[in-house]
mmCIF file of C-alpha atoms in Angstrom:
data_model
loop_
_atom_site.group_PDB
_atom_site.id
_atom_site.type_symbol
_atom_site.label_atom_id
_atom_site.label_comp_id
_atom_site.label_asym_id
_atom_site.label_seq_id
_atom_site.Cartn_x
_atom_site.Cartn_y
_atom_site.Cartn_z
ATOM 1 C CA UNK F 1 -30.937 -6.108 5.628
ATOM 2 C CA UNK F 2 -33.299 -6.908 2.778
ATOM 3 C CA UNK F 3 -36.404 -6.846 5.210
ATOM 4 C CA UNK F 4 -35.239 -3.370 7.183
ATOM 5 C CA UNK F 5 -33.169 -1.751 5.113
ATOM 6 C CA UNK F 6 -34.461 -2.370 1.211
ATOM 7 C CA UNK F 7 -37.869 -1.494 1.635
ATOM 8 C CA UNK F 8 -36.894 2.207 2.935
ATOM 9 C CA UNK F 9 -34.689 2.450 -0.315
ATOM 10 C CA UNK F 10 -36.431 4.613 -2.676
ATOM 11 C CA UNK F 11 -35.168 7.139 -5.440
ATOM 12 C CA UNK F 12 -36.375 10.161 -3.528
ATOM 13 C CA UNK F 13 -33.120 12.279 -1.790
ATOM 14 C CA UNK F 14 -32.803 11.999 1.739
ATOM 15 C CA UNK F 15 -33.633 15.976 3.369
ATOM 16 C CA UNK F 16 -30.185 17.304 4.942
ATOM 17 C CA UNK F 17 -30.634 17.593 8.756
ATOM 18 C CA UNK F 18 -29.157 17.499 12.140
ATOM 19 C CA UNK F 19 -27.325 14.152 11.190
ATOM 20 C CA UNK F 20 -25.575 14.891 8.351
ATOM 21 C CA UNK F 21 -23.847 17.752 9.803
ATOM 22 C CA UNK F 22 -23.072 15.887 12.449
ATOM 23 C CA UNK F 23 -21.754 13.056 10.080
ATOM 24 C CA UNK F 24 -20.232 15.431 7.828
ATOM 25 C CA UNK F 25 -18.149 17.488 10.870
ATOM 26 C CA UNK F 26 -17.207 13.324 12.167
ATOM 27 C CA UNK F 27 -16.006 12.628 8.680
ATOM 28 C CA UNK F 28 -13.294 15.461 8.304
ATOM 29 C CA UNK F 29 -11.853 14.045 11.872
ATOM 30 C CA UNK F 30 -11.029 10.531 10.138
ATOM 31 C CA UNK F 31 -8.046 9.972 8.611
ATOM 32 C CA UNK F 32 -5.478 7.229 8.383
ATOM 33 C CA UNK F 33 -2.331 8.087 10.518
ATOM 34 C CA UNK F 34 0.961 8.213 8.369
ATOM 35 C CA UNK F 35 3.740 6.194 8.983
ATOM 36 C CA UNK F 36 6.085 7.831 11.824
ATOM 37 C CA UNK F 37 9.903 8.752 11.541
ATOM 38 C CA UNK F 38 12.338 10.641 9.518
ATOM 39 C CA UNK F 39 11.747 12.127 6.189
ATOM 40 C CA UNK F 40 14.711 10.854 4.941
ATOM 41 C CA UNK F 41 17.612 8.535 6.083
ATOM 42 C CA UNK F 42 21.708 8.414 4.775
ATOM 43 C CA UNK F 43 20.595 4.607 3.938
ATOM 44 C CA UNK F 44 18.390 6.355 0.993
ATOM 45 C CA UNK F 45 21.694 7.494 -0.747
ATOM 46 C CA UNK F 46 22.727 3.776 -1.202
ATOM 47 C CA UNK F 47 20.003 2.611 -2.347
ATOM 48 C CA UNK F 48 17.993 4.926 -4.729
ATOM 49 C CA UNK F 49 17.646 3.870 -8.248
ATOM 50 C CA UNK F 50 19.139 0.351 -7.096
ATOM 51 C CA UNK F 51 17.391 -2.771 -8.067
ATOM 52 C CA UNK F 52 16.555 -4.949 -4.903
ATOM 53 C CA UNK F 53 15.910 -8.573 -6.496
ATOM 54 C CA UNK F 54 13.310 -10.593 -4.112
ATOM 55 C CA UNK F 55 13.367 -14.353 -3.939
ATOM 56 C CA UNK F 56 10.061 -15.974 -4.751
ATOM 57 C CA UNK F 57 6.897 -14.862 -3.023
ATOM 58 C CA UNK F 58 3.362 -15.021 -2.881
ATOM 59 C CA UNK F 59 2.564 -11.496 -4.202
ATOM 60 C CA UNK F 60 4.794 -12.563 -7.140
ATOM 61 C CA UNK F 61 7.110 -9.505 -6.730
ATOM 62 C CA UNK F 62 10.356 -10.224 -8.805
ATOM 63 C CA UNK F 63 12.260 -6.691 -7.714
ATOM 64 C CA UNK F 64 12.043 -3.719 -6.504
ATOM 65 C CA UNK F 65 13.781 -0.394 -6.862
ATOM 66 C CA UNK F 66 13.254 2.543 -4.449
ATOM 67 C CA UNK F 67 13.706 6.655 -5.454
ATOM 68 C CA UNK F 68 14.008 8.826 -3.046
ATOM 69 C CA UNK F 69 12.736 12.447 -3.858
ATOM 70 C CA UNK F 70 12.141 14.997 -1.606
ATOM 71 C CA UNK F 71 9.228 14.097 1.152
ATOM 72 C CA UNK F 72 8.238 11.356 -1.859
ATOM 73 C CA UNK F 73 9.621 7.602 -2.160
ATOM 74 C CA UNK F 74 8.430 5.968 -5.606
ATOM 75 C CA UNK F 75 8.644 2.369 -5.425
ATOM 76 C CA UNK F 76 8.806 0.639 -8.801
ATOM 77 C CA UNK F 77 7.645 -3.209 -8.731
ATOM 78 C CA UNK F 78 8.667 -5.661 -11.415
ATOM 79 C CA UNK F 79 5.999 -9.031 -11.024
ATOM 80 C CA UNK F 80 7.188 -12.278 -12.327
ATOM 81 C CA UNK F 81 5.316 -11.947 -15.475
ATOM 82 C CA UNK F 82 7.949 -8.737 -15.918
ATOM 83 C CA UNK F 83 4.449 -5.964 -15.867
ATOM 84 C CA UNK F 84 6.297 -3.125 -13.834
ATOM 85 C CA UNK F 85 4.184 -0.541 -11.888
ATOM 86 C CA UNK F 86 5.235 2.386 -9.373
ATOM 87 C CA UNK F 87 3.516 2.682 -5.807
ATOM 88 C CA UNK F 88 4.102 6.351 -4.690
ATOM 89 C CA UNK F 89 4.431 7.219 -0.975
ATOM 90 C CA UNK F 90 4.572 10.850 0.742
ATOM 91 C CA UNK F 91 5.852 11.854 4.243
ATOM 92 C CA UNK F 92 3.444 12.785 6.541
ATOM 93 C CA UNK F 93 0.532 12.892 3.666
ATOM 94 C CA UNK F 94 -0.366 9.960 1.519
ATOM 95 C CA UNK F 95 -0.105 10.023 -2.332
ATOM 96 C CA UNK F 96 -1.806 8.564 -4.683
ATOM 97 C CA UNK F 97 -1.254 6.189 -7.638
ATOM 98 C CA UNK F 98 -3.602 3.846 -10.079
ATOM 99 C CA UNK F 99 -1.759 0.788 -11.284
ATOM 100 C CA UNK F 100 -3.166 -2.070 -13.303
ATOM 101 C CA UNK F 101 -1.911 -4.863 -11.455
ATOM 102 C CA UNK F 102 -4.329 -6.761 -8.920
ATOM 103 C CA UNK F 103 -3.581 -5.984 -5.434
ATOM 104 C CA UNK F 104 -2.898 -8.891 -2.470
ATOM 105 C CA UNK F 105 -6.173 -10.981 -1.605
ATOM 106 C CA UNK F 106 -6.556 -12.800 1.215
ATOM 107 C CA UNK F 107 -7.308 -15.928 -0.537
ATOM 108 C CA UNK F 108 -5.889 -18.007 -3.301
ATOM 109 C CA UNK F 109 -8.354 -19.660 -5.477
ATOM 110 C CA UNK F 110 -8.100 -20.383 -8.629
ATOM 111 C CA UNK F 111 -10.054 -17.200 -11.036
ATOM 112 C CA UNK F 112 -10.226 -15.005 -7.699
ATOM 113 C CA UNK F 113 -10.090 -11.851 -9.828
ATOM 114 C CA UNK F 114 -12.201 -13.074 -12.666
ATOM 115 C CA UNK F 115 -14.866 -10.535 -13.307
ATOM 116 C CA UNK F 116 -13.116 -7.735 -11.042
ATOM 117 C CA UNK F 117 -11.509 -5.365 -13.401
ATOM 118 C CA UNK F 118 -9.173 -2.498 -12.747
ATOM 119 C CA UNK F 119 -7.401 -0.010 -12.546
ATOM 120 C CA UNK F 120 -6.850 0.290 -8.465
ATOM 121 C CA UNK F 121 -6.164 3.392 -6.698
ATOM 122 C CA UNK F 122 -3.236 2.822 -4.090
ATOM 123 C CA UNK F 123 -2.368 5.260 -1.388
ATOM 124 C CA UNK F 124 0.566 5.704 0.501
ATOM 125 C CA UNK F 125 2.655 6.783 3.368
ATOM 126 C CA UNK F 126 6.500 6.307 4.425
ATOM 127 C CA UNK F 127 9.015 7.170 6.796
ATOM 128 C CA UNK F 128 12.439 6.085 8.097
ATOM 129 C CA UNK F 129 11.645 4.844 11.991
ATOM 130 C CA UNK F 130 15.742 4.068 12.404
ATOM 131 C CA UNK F 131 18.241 5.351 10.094
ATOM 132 C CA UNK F 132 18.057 1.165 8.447
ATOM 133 C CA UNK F 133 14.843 0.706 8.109
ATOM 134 C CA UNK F 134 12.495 2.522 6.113
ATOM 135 C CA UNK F 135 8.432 1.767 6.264
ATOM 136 C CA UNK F 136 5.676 2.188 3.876
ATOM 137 C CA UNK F 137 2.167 1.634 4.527
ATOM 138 C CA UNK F 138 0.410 0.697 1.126
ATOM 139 C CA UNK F 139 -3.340 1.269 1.587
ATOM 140 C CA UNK F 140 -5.838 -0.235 -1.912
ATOM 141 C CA UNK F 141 -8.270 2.514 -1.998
ATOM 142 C CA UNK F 142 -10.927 0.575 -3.900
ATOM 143 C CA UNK F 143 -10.072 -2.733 -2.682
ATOM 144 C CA UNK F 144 -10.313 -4.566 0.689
ATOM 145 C CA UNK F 145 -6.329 -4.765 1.245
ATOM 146 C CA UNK F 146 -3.608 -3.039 3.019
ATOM 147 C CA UNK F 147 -0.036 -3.544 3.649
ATOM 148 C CA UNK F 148 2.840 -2.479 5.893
ATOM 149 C CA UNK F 149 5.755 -2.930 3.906
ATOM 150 C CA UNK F 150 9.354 -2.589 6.694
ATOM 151 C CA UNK F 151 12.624 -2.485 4.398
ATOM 152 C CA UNK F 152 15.653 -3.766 6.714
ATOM 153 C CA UNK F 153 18.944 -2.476 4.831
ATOM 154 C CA UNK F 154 22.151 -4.657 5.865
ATOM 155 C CA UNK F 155 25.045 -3.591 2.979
ATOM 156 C CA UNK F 156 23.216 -5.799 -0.154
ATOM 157 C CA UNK F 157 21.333 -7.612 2.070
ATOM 158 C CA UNK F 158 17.532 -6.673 2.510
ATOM 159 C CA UNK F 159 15.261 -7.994 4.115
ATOM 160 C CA UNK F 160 11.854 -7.066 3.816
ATOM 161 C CA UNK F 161 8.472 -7.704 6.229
ATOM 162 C CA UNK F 162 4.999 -7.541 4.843
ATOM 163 C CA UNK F 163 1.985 -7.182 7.136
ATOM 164 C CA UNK F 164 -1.204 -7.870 5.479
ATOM 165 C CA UNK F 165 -4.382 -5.937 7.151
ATOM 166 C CA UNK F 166 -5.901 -8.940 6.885
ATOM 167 C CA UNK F 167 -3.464 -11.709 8.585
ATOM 168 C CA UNK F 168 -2.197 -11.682 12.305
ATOM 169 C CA UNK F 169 1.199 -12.328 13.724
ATOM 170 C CA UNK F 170 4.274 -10.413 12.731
ATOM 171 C CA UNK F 171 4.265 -10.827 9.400
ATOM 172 C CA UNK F 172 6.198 -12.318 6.465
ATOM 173 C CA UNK F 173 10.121 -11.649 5.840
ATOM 174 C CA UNK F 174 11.243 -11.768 2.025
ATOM 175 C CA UNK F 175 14.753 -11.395 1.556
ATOM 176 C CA UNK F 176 16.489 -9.316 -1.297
ATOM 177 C CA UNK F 177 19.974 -8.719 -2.412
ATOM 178 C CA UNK F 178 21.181 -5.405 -4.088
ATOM 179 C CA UNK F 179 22.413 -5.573 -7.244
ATOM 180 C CA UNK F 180 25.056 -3.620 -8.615
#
C-alpha cells in the first residue's frame, strides 16, 4: 500500500470517466437486504410499551422495551449504568438513529474505546418471521459491527438470540422476563 498506492495520492481530482459510471450505476445496485416476514404480529399487542428485563450480559443491556408503530419498531435500551437510548427499525426499509452509547466490539480490552468518540449512526430493519418471534437486524453505520437481534416471546418469558457479524455459530441466547 504505501509503495503502490501513496505515491499516486496527490491533491489533484481524479477526471470522471468510463469507471466511475460504471462504479456509480454498481453502487445504486448494493443494498443490505431487510429482514423478511410480517409487518406486524398479534404478539406486538402484548408486548408494546412493556419492559423486558435481561439477565446479565456482555453488551451490558439491563432492559428493553419494544413500540410497535406502524411499519416502525423503536427499541428503547436501558445499559447497566441506567444511560437509555432508542434503536429504530423500519419494515422493508432501514431507519436511522444516532445514539451515544458505544456499539458491540469484538474484543474486550481494557480502554478499547479510548480515543474513539461518538455519536454512532445505527440502522435498522425488522420483521415478524412467525407470529412469536420478531427479528431486527441492527447494522453500526460508522462502526465495524452488526447484529441480528431474534426476540422469542413465550407468555413473560423471552428469550432473546444475538448474532454478532463478527462471531460464528448460532449465536448467544439472553433470557428476559416481562414485567408487569
Amino acid at each position: 500500500m504505501w509503495n503502490r498506492l501513496l505515491p499516486e495520492v496527490t491533491d489533484t481530482p481524479l477526471k470522471v470517466g468510463k469507471a466511475y459510471g460504471q462504479l456509480q450505476k454498481k453502487q445504486q445496485s448494493c443494498r443490505l437486504p431487510f429482514v423478511q416476514g410480517k409487518t406486524i404480529s398479534p404478539e406486538a399487542q402484548i408486548y408494546n410499551g412493556k419492559r423486558i428485563t435481561l439477565e446479565q450480559n456482555k453488551f451490558g443491556w439491563q432492559s428493553l422495551t419494544l413500540n410497535f408503530k406502524p411499519r416502525e419498531v423503536v427499541m428503547t435500551v436501558t445499559e447497566m449504568n441506567d444511560n437509555t437510548y432508542d434503536l429504530l427499525f423500519g419494515y422493508k426499509q432501514w431507519q436511522m438513529a444516532v445514539i451515544k452509547a458505544y456499539p458491540p466490539y469484538s474484543i474486550i480490552p481494557k480502554g478499547r474505546f479510548c480515543g474513539i468518540e461518538g455519536p454512532f449512526r445505527v440502522a435498522g430493519s425488522y420483521a415478524w418471521p412467525a407470529s412469536k418471534t420478531l427479528e431486527l437486524k441492527v447494522h453500526y453505520v460508522n462502526w465495524v459491527s452488526a447484529l441480528d437481534l431474534v426476540f422469542h416471546f413465550d407468555g413473560k418469558n423471552v428469550a432473546l438470540t444475538v448474532q454478532e457479524n463478527y462471531s460464528s455459530g448460532t449465536g448467544m441466547v439472553i433470557k428476559g422476563k416481562l414485567c408487569d
